PDB file of C-alpha atoms in Angstrom:
ATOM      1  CA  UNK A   1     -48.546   8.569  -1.058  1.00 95.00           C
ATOM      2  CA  UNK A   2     -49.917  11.685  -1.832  1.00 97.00           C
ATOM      3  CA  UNK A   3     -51.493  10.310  -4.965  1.00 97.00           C
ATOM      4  CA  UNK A   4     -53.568   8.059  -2.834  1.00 97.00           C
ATOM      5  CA  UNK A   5     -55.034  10.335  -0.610  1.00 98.00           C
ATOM      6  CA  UNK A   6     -55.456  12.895  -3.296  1.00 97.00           C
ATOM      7  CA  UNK A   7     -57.582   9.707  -5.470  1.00 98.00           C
ATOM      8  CA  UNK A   8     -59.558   8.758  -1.553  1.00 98.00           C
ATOM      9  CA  UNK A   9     -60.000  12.796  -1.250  1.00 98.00           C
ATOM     10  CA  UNK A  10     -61.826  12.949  -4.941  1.00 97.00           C
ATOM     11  CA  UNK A  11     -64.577  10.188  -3.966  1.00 97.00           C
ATOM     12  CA  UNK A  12     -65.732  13.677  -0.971  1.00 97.00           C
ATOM     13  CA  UNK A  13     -66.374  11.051   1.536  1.00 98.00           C
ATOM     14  CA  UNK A  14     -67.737  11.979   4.874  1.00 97.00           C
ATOM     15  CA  UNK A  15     -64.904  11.303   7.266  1.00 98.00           C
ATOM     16  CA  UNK A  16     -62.920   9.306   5.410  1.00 98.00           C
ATOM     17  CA  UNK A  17     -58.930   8.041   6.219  1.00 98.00           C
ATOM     18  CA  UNK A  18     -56.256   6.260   4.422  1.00 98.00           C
ATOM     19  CA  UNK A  19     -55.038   4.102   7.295  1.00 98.00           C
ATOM     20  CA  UNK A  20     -53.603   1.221   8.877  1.00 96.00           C
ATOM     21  CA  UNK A  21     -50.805  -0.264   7.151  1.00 96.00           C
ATOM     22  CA  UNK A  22     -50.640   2.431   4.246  1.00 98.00           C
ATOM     23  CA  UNK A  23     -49.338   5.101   7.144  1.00 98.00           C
ATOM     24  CA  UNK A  24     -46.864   2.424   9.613  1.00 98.00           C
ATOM     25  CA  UNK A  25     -45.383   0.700   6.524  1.00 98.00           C
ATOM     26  CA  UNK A  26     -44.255   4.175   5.639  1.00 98.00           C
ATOM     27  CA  UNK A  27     -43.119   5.097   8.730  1.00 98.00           C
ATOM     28  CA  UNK A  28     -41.342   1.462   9.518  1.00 98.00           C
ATOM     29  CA  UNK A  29     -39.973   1.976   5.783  1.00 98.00           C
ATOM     30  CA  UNK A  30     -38.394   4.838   6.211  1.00 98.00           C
ATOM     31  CA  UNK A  31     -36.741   4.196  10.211  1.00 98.00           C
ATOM     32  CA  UNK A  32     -35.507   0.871   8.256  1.00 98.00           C
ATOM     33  CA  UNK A  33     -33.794   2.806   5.721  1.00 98.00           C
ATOM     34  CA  UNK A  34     -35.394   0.947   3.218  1.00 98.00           C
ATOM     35  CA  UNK A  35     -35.318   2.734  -0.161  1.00 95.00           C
ATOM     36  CA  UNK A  36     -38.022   0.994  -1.510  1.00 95.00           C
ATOM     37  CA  UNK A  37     -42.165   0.947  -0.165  1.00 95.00           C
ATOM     38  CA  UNK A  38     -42.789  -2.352   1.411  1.00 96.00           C
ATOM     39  CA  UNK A  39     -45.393  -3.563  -0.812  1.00 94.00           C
ATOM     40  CA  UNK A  40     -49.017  -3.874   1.249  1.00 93.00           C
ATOM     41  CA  UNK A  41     -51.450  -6.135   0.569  1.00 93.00           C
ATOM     42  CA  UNK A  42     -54.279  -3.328   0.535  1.00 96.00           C
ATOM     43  CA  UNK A  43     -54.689  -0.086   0.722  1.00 98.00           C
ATOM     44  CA  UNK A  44     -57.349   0.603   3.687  1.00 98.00           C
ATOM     45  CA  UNK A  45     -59.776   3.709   2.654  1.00 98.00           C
ATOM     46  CA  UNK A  46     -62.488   4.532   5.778  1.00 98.00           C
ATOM     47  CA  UNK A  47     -65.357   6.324   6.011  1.00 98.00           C
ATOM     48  CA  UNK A  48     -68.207   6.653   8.398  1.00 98.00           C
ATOM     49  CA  UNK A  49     -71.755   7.257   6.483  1.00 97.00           C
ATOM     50  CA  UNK A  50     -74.513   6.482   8.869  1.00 95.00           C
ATOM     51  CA  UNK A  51     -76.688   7.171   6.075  1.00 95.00           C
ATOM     52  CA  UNK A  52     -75.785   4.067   3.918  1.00 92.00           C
ATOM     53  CA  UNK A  53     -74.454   0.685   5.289  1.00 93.00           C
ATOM     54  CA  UNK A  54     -74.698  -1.154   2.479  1.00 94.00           C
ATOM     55  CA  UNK A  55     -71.625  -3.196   1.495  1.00 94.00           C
ATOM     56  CA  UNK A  56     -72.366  -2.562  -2.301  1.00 97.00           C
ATOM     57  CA  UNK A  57     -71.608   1.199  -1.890  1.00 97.00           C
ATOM     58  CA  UNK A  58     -67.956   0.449  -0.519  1.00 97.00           C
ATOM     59  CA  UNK A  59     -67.305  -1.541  -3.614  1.00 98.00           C
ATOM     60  CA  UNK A  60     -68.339   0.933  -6.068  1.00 98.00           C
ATOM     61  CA  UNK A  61     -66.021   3.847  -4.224  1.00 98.00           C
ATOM     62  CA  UNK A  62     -63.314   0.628  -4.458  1.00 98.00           C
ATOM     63  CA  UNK A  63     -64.356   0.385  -8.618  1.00 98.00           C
ATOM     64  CA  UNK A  64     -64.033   4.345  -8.584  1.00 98.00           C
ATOM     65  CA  UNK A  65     -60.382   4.568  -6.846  1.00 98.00           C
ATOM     66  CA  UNK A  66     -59.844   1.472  -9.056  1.00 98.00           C
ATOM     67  CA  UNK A  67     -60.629   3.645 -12.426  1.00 98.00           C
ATOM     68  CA  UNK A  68     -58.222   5.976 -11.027  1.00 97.00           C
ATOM     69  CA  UNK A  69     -55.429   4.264 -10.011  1.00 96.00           C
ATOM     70  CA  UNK A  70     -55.381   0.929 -11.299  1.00 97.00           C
ATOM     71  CA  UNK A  71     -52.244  -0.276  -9.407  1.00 95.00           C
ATOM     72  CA  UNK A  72     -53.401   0.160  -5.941  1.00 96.00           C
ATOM     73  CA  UNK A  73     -54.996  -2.586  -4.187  1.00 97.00           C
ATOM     74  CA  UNK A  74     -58.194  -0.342  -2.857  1.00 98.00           C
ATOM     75  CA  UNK A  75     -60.510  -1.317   0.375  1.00 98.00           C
ATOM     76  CA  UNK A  76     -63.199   0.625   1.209  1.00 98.00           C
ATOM     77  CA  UNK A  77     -65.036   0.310   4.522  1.00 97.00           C
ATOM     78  CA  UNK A  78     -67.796   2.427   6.464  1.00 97.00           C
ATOM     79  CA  UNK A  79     -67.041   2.218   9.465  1.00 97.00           C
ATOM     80  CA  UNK A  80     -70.487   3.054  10.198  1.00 96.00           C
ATOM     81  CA  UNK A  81     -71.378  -0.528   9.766  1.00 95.00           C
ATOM     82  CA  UNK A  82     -68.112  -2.538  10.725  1.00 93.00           C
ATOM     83  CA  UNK A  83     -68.912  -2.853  13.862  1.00 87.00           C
ATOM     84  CA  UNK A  84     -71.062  -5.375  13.462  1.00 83.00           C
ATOM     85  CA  UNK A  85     -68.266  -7.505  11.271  1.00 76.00           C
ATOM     86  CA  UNK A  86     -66.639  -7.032  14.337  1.00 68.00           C
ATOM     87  CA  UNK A  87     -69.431  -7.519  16.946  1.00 74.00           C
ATOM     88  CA  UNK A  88     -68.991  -4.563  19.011  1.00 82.00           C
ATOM     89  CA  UNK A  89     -70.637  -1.363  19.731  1.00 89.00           C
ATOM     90  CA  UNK A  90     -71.061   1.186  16.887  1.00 94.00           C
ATOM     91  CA  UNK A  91     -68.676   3.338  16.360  1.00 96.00           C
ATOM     92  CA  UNK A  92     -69.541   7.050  16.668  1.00 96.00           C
ATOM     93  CA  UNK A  93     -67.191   8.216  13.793  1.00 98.00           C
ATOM     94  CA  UNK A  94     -64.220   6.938  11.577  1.00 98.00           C
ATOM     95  CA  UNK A  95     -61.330   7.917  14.369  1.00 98.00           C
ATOM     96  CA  UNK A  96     -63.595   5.973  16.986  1.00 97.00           C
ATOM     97  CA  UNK A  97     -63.056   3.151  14.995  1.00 97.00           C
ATOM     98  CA  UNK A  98     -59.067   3.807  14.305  1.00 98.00           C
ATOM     99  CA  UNK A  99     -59.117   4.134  17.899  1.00 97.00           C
ATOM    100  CA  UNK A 100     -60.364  -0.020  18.370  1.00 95.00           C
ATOM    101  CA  UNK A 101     -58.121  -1.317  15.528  1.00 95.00           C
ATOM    102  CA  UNK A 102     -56.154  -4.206  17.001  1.00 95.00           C
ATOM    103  CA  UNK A 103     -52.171  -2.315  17.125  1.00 97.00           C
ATOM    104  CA  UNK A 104     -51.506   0.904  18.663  1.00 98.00           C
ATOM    105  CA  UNK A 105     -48.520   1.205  15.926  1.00 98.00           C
ATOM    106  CA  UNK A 106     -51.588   0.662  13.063  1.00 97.00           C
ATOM    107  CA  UNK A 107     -54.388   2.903  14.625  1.00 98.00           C
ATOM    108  CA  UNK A 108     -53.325   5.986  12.320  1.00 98.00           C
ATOM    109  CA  UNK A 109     -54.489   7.566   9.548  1.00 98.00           C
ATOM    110  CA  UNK A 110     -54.324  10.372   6.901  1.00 98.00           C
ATOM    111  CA  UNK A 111     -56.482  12.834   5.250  1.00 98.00           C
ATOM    112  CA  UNK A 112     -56.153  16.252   3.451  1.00 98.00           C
ATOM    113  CA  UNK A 113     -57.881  19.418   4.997  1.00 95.00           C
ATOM    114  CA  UNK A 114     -59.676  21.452   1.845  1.00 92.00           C
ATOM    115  CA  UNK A 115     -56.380  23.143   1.273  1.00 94.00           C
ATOM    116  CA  UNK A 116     -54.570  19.741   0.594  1.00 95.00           C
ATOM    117  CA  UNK A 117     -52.538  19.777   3.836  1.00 97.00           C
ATOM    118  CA  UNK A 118     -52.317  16.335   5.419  1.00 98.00           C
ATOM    119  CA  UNK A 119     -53.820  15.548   8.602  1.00 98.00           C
ATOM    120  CA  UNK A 120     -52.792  12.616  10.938  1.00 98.00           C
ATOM    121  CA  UNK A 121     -54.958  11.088  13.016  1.00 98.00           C
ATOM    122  CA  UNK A 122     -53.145   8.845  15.989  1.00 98.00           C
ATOM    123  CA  UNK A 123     -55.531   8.159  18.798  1.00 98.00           C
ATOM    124  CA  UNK A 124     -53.064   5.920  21.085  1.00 98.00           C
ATOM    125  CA  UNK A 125     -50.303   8.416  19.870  1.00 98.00           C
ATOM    126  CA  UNK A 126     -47.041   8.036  17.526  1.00 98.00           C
ATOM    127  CA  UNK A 127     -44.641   6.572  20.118  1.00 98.00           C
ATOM    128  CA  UNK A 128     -45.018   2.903  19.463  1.00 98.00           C
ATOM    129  CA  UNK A 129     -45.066   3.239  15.604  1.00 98.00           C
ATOM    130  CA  UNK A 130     -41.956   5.803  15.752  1.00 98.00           C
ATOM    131  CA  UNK A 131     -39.803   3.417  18.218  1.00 98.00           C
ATOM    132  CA  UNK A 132     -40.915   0.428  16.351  1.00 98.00           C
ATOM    133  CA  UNK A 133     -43.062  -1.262  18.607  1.00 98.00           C
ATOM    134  CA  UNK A 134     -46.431  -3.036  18.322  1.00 97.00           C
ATOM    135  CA  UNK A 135     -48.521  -3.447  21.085  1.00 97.00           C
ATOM    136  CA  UNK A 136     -52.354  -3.838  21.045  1.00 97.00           C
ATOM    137  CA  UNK A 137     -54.213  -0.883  21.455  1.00 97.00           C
ATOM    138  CA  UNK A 138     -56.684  -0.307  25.140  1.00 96.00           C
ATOM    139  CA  UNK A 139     -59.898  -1.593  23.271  1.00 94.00           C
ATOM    140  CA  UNK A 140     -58.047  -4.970  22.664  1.00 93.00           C
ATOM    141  CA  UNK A 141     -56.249  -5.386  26.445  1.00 93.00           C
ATOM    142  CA  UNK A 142     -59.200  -4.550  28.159  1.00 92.00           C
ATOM    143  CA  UNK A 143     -61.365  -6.831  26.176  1.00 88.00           C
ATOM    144  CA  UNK A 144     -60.199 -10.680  26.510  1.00 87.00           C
ATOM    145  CA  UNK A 145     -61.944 -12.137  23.829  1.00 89.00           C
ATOM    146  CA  UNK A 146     -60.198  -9.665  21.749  1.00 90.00           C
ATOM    147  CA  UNK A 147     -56.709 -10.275  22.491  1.00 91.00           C
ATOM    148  CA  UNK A 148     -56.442 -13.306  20.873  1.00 92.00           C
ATOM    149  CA  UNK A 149     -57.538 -11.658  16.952  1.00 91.00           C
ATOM    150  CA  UNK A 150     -54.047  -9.679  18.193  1.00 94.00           C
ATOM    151  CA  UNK A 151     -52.122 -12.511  19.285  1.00 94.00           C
ATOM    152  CA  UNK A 152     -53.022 -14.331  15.568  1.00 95.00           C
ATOM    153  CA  UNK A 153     -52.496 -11.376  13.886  1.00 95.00           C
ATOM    154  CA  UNK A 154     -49.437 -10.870  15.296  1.00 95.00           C
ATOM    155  CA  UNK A 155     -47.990 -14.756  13.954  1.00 96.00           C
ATOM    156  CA  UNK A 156     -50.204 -13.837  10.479  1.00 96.00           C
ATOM    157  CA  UNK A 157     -48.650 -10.932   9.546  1.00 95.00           C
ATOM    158  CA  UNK A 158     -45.204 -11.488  10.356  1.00 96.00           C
ATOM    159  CA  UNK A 159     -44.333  -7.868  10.115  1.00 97.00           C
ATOM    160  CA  UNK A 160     -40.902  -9.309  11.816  1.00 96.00           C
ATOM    161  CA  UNK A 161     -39.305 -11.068   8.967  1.00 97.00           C
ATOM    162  CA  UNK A 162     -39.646  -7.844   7.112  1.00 97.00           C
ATOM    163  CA  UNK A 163     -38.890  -5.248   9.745  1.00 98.00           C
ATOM    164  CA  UNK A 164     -35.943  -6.207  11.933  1.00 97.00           C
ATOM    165  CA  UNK A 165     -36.127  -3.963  14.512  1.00 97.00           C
ATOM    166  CA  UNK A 166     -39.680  -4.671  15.664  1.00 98.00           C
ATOM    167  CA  UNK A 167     -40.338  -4.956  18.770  1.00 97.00           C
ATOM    168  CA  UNK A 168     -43.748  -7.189  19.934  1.00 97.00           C
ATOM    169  CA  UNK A 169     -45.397  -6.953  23.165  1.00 92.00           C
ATOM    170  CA  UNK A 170     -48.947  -8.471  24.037  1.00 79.00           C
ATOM    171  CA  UNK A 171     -49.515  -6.489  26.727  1.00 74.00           C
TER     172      UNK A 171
END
């Protein structure tokens, strides 16, 4: 893990977090005993730029983490300009968009301060992701159109078959 976040820290992105599944994997891993990593589909890498919101810029950082670490499956995204993916608001920074990612247990993230020591971000806490619990986070209850994206991710992802003790709530 550290590997990754030292190859996100070298691209010097403005606000930038290795998140989502990359940090509760880990932490579902590890409460599951499992002595292997869970493989993940992606490895999410945010930033929020303001300054450039074109798409082609979060591919070349991808092609850059690529040249570094070949084996990871990179994503980049500016948050700066997924809110309108996701037709909402803009988002003032990359934790304001952690915060409105659809599962409390996947709104986290990690960085490195300069002197290399990691940083977690956890906006609706680390109590659902520690007791093995998803739950959708404030953004998506008190939004009803939103809910749903939860509900189907929920049956999409099937985090269940791999992690036993899950508990799933939709409230």
């Amino acid at each position: 893990m550290m590997d990754i976040l030292e190859n996100a820290r070298s691209l010097q992105l403005p606000d930038w977090w290795v998140c989502a599944g990359f940090v509760r994997a880990k932490i579902w891993d590890t409460l599951h005993g499992f002595e292997e990593r869970t493989p993940l589909p992606d490895i999410d890498v945010i930033y929020y730029d303001d300054s450039n919101l074109q798409e082609k810029v979060e591919k070349d950082w991808e092609a850059k983490l690529r040249d570094l670490n070949p084996n990871v499956p990179w994503s980049v995204k500016n948050q700066a300009r997924m809110h309108t993916v996701n037709q909402l608001p803009p988002y003032t920074s990359a934790v304001d968009a952690i915060s409105k990612f659809p599962e409390t247990a996947t709104a986290l993230g990690l960085s490195l301060d300069p002197s290399g020591k990691i940083i977690l971000v956890a906006p609706h806490g680390i109590s659902d992701v520690i007791h093995v619990v998803l739950r959708p986070t404030p953004h998506f209850t008190e939004n009803p159109s939103l809910l749903p994206i939860y509900k189907q991710r929920v049956i999409k992802k099937n985090w269940q078959a791999t992690w036993k003790q899950l508990q799933i709530s939709t409230t």
